[in-house]
Coordinates of C-alpha atoms in Angstrom, one line a residue:
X1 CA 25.2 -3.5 -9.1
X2 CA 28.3 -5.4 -10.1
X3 CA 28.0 -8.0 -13.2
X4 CA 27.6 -11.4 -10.6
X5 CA 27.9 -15.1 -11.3
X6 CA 26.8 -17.6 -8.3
X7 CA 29.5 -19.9 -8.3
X8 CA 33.0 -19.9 -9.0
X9 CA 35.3 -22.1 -11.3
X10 CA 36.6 -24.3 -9.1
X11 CA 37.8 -27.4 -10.6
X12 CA 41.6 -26.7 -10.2
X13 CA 43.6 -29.6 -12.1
X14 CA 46.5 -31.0 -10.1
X15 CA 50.3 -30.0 -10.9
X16 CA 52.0 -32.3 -12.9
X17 CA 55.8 -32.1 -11.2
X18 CA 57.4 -34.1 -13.7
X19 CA 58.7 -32.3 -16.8
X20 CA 58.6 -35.2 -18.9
X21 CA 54.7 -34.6 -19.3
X22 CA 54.1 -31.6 -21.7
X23 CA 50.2 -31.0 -21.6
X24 CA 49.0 -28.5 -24.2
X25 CA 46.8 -26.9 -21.4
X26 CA 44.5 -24.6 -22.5
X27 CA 44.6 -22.1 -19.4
X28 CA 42.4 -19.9 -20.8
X29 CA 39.4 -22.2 -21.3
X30 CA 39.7 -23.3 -17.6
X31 CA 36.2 -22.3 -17.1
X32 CA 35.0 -25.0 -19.3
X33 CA 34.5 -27.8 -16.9
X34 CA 31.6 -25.7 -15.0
X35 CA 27.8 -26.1 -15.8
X36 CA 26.4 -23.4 -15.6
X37 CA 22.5 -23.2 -14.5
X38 CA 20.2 -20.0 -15.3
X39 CA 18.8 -18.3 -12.8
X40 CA 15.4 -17.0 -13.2
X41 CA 16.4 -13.8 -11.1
X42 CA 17.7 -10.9 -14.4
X43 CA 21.4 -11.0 -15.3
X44 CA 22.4 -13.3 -12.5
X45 CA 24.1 -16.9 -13.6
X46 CA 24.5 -19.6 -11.5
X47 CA 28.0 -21.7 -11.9
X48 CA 29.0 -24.8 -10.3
X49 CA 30.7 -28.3 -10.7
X50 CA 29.7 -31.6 -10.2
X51 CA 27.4 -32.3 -7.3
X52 CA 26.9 -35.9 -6.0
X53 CA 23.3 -36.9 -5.6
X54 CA 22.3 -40.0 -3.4
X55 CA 18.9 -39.6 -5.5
X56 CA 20.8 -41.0 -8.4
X57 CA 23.3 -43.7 -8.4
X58 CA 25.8 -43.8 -5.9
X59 CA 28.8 -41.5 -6.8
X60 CA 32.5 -41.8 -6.0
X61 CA 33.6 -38.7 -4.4
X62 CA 35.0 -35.9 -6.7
X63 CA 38.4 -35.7 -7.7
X64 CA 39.6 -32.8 -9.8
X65 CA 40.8 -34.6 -13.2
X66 CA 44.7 -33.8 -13.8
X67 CA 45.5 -32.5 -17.4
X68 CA 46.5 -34.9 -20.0
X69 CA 50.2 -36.6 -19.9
X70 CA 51.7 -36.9 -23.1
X71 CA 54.8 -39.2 -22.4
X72 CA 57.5 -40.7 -24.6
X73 CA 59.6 -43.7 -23.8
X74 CA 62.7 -43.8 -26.2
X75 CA 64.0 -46.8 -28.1
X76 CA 67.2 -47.7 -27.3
X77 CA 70.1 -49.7 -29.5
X78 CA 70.2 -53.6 -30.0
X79 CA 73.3 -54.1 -28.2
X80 CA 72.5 -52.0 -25.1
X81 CA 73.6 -53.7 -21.9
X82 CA 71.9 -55.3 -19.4
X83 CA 71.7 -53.0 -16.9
X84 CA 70.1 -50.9 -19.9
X85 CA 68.1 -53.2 -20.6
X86 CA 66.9 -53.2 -16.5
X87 CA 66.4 -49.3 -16.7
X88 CA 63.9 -49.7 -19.7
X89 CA 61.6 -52.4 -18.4
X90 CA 61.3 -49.9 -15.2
X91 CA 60.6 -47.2 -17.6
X92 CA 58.4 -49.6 -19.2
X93 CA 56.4 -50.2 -16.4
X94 CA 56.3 -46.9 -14.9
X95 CA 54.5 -45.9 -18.5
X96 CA 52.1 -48.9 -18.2
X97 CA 51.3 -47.6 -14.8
X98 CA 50.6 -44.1 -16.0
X99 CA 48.4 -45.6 -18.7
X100 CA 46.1 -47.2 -16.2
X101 CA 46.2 -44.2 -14.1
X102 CA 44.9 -42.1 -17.5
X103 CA 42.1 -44.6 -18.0
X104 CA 40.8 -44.7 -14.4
X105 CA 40.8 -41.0 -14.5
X106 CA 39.4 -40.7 -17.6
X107 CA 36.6 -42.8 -16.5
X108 CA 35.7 -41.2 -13.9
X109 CA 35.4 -38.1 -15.6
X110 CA 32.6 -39.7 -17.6
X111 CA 30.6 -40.6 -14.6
X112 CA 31.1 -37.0 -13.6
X113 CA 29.4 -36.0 -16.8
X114 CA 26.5 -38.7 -16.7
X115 CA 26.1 -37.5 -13.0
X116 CA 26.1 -34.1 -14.0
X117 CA 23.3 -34.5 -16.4
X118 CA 21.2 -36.3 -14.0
X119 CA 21.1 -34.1 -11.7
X120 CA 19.9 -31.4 -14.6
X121 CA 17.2 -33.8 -15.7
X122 CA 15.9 -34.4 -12.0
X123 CA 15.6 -30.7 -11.2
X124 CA 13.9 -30.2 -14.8
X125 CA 11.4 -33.1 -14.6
X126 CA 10.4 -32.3 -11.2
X127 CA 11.3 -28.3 -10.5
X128 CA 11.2 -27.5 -6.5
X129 CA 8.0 -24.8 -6.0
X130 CA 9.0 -23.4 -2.7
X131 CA 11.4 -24.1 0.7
X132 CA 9.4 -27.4 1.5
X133 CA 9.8 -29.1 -1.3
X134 CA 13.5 -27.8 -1.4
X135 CA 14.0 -29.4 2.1
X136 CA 12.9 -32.7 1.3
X137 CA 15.5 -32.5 -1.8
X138 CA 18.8 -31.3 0.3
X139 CA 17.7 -34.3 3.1
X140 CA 17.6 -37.0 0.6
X141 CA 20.9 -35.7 -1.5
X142 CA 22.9 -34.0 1.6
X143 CA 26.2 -33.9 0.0
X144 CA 25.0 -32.6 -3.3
X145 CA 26.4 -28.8 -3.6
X146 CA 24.0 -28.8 -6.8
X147 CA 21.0 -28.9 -4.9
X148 CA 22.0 -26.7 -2.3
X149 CA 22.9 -23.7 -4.8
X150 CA 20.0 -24.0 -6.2
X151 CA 18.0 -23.6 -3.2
X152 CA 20.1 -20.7 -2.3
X153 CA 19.1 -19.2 -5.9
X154 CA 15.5 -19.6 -5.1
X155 CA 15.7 -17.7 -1.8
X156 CA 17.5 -15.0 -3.9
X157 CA 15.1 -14.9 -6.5
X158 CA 12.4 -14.6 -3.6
X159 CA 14.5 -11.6 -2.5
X160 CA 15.3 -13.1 0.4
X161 CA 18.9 -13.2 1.0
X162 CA 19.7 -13.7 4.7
X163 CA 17.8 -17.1 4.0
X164 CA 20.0 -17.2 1.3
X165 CA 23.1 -16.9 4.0
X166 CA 21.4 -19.3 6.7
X167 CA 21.4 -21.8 3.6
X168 CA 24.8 -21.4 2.2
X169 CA 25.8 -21.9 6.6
X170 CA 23.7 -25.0 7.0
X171 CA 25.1 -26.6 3.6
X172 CA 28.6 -26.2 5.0
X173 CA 27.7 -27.7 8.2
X174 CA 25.8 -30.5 6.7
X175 CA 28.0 -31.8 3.7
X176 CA 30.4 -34.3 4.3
X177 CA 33.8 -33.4 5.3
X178 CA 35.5 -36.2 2.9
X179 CA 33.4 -33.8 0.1
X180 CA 36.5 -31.1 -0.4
X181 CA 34.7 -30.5 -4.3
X182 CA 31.4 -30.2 -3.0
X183 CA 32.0 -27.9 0.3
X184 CA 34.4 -25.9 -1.8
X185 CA 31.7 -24.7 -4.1
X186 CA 29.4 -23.8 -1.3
X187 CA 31.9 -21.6 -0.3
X188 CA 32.3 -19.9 -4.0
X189 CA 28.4 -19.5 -4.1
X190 CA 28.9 -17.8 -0.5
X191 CA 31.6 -15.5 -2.2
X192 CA 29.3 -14.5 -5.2
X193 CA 26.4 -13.7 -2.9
X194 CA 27.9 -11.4 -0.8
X195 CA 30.3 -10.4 -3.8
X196 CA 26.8 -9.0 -5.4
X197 CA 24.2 -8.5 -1.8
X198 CA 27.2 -7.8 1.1
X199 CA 27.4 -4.7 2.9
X200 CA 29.5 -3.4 1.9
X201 CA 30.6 -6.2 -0.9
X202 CA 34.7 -6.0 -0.9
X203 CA 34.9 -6.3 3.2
X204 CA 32.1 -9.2 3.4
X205 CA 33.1 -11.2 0.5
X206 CA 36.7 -10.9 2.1
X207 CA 35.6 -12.5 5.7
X208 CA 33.7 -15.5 3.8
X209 CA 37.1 -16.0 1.6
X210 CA 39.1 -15.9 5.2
X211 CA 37.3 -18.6 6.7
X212 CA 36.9 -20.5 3.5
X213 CA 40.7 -20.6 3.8
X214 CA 40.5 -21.8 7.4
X215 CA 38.7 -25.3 5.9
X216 CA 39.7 -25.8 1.6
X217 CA 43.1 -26.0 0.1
X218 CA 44.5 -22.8 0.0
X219 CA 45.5 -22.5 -3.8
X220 CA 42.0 -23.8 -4.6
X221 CA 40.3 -20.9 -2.8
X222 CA 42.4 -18.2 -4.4
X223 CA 41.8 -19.7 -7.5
X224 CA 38.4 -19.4 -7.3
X225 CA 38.5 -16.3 -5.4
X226 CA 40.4 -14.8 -8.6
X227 CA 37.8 -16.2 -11.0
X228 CA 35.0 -14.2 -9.2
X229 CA 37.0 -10.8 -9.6
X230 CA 38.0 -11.7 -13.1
X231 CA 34.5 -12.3 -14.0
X232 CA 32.7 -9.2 -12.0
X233 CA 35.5 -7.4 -13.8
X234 CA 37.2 -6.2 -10.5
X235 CA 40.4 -5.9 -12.5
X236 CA 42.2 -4.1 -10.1
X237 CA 41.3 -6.3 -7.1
X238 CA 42.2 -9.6 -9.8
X239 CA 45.8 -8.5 -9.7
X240 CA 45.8 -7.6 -6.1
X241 CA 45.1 -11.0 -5.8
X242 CA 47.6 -12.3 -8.2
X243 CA 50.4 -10.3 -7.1
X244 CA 50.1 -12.2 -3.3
X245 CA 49.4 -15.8 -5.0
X246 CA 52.9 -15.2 -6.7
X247 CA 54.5 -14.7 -3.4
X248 CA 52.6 -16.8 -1.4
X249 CA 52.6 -20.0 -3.8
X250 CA 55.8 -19.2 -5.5
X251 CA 56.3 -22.7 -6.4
X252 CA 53.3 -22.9 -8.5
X253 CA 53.2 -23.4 -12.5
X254 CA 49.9 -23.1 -12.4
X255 CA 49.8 -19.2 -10.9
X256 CA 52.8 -18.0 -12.8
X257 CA 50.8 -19.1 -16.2
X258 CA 47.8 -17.6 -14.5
X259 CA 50.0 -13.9 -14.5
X260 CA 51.2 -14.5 -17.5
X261 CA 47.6 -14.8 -19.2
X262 CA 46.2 -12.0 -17.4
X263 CA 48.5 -9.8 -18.9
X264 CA 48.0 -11.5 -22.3
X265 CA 44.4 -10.7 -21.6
X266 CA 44.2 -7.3 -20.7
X267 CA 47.1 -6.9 -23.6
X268 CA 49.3 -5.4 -21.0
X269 CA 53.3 -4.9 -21.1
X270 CA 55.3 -6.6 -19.2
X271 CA 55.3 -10.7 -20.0
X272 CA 58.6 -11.4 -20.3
X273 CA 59.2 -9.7 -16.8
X274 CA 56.8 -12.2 -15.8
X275 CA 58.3 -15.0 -17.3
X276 CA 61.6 -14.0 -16.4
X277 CA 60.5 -14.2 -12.1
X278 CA 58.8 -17.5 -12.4
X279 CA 62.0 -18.9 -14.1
X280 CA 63.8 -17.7 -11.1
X281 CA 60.9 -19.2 -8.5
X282 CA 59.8 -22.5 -10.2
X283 CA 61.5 -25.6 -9.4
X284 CA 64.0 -26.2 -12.2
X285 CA 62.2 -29.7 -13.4
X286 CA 59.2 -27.5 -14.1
X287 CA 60.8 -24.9 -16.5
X288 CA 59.9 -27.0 -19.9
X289 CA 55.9 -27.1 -18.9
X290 CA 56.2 -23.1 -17.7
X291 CA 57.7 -22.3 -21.1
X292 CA 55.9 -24.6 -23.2
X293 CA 52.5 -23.8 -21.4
X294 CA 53.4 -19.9 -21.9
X295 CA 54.7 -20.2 -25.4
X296 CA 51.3 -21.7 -26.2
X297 CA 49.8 -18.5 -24.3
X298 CA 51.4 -16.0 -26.9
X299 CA 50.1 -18.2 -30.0
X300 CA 46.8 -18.1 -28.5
X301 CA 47.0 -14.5 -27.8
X302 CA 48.3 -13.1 -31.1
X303 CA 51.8 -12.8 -30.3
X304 CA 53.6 -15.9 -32.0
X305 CA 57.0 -14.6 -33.1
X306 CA 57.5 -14.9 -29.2
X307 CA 55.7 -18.0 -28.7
X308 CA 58.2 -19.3 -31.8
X309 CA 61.1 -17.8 -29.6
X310 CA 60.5 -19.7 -26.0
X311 CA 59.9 -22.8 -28.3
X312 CA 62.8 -22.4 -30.2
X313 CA 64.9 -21.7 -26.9
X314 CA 63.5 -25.4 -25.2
X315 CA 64.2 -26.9 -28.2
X316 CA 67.5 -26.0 -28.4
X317 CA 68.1 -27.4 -25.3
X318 CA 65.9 -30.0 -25.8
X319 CA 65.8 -31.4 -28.9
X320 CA 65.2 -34.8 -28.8
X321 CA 61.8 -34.2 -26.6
X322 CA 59.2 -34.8 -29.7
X323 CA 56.8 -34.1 -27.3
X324 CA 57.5 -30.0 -27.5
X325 CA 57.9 -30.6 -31.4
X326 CA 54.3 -31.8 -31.6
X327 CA 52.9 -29.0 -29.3
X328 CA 55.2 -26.4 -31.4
X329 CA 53.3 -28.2 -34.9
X330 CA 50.2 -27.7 -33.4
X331 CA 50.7 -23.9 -33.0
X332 CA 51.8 -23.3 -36.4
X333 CA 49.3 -25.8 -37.8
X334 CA 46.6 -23.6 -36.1
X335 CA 48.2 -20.4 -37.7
X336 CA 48.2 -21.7 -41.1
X337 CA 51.2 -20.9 -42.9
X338 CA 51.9 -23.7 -44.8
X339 CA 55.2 -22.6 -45.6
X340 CA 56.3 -22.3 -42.3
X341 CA 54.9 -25.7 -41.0
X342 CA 56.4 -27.6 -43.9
X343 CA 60.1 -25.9 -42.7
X344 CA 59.2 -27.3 -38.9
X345 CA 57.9 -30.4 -40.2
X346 CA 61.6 -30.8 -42.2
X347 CA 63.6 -29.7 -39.1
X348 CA 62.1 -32.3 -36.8
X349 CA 61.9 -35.4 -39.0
X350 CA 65.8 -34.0 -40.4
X351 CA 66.8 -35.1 -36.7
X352 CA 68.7 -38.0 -35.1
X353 CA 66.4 -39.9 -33.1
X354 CA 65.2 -43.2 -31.8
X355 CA 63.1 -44.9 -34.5
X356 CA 59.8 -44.8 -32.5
X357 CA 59.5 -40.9 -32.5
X358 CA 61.2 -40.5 -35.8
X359 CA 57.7 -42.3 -36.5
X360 CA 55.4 -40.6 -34.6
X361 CA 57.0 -37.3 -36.3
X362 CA 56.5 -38.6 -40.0
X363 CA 53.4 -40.4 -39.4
X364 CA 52.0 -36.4 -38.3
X365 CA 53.7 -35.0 -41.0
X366 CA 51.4 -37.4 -43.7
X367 CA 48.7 -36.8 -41.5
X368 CA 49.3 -33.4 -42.1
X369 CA 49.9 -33.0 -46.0
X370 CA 46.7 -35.4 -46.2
X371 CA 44.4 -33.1 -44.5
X372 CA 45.5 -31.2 -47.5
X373 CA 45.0 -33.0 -50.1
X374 CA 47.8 -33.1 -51.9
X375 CA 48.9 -36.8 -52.8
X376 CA 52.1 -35.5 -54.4
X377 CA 53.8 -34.1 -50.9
X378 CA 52.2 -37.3 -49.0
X379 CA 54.1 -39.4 -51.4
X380 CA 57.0 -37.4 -50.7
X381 CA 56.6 -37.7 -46.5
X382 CA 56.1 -41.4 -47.5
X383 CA 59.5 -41.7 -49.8
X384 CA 61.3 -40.2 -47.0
X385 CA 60.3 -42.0 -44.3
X386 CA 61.0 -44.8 -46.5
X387 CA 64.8 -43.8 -47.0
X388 CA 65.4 -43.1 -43.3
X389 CA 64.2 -46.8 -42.3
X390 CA 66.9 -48.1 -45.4
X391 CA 69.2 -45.5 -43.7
X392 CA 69.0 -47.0 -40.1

């Protein structure tokens, strides 16, 4: 019997279309925002995301929390015009507006978490004993995927898995069609069950991801279509999968990164063909995060001299974004070749830029030699970012 988790990852962050936000996404932790529930059947794990409970405080509906914007607003000359002048107090308050935006968001990711957790301590304080007591919990918390999985886990457990179907049915009938998060990881428990109990598995599984289709965003259904296979270890069926995502959402950072970690993964050949495509798909105002994002990939996956290679080839292109810099630091800072981060660290603070990130760049190379420990080479970072203000 195949290696089965109940739910899916599902919490697909939204595409960023602007390359003026580098994110050091971590594509290969995208697992991490599940929680992950123990079944009490052997060797089968039950995943899901956040499920709103009316039994607890009432909770906003869930949004999928987009990855971290990193932005830079330059500082331009004294005697810039007015019409300069204009342009920067737009810029000014387009930043101010992304701020905000951050902070909401951020917020509402720690409700998620509180909600999360109360739901946990409800079910452990007062653990359902059998299908009555589970019915009077999915009537007062309708909307709440978490409750309904686990009843679908208990019916497993109780070998009883067309129950288990009739449940996963009436949950999608009964949640709230405003719930997207919530019906979608009904639909990723459905997949699991009859990924591990159809008959036979592939050709069930595939009806249940056909209607999901019919009813969830696309991408997010082959995304967490993919992380079933990946984690049953249906390797062959993974990259079936992956090879029609590339054609059918072309357009999509987000799958070609997928590919290109895949391949990282199983160590395969064949990356920079990879890389090479998606270049020729993507959008042009989305190259910087593709290459950034999959230069970050190879560092991650043992492979840096080609990491250091897309880097360098952005940078030359790029190389007043201080942004890339500071994700191309933190690569070699993870490393830990000293002698190699001290040679970035000189190239980037060596450069002609606005005063602002000639700061940010020197205030992370002291942070830097100060995590060291050496007060020698923090006095030097100091001295020099003392002669560049006198220079300017």
């Amino acid at each position: 019997m195949k290696k089965s988790y109940f739910t899916d990852d599902i919490g697909i962050t939204k595409e960023e279309d602007s390359d003026e936000d580098i994110e050091e996404t971590d594509v290969m932790d995208d697992e991490a925002r599940s929680i992950q529930l123990t079944n009490s059947t052997p060797g089968m794990n039950i995943e899901y995301e956040s499920g709103a409970s009316s039994v607890l405080a009432q909770a906003e509906s869930r949004a999928s929390i987009p990855p971290l914007e990193v932005t830079i607003d330059d500082i331009e000359h004294a005697d810039m015009d007015i019409s300069q002048n204009q342009a920067n107090n737009d810029n000014a308050i387009t930043i101010d507006e992304k701020s905000k935006k951050r902070e909401k968001k951020k917020a509402k990711e720690e409700r998620e978490r509180e909600i999360r957790a109360a739901e946990e301590r409800q079910l452990e304080k007062d653990v359902p004993r059998n299908a009555d007591e589970f019915e009077k919990l999915v009537r007062s918390s309708p909307n709440s995927s978490f409750v309904w999985i686990k009843y679908m886990a208990f019916m497993l457990n109780s070998a009883d898995i067309e129950k288990a179907r009739a449940i996963a049915e009436r949950a999608l009938r009964t949640i709230n069609i405003r719930e997207e998060t919530e019906k979608l990881n009904i639909w990723v428990a459905y997949f699991n069950l009859e990924n591990q109990y159809g008959n036979p598995p592939e050709e069930a599984v595939q009806k249940v991801f056909q209607r999901a289709l019919q009813y969830c965003d696309p991408k997010k259904v082959h995304f967490a279509f993919l992380g079933m296979y990946e984690r049953t270890e249906q390797h062959k069926l993974a990259n079936e999968l992956l090879d029609k995502m590339s054609r059918k959402f072309k357009h999509s950072c987000k799958v070609w990164l997928r590919r290109v970690q895949t391949l990282l993964t199983q160590q395969q050949d064949g990356v920079q063909p990879v890389v090479n495509r998606a270049l020729l798909c993507l959008p042009r105002h989305k190259h910087i995060k593709f290459i950034s994002q999959a230069a970050i990939l190879e560092f991650k996956s043992g492979v840096p001299d080609r990491g250091r290679s897309m880097f360098e080839g952005i940078l030359r292109e790029n190389p007043k974004r201080t942004d890339l810099w500071s994700i191309y630091l933190d690569q070699e800072i993870r490393l830990g070749d000293e002698d190699v981060i001290r040679a970035l660290f000189e190239r980037a603070i060596s450069l002609s830029l606005p005063p602002k990130k000639m700061k940010f760049l020197f205030t992370k190379y002291r942070n830097y030699e100060e995590s060291r420990g050496d007060k020698e080479r923090v006095k030097s970072v100091l001295q020099k970012a003392i002669d560049y203000v006198n220079s300017i």
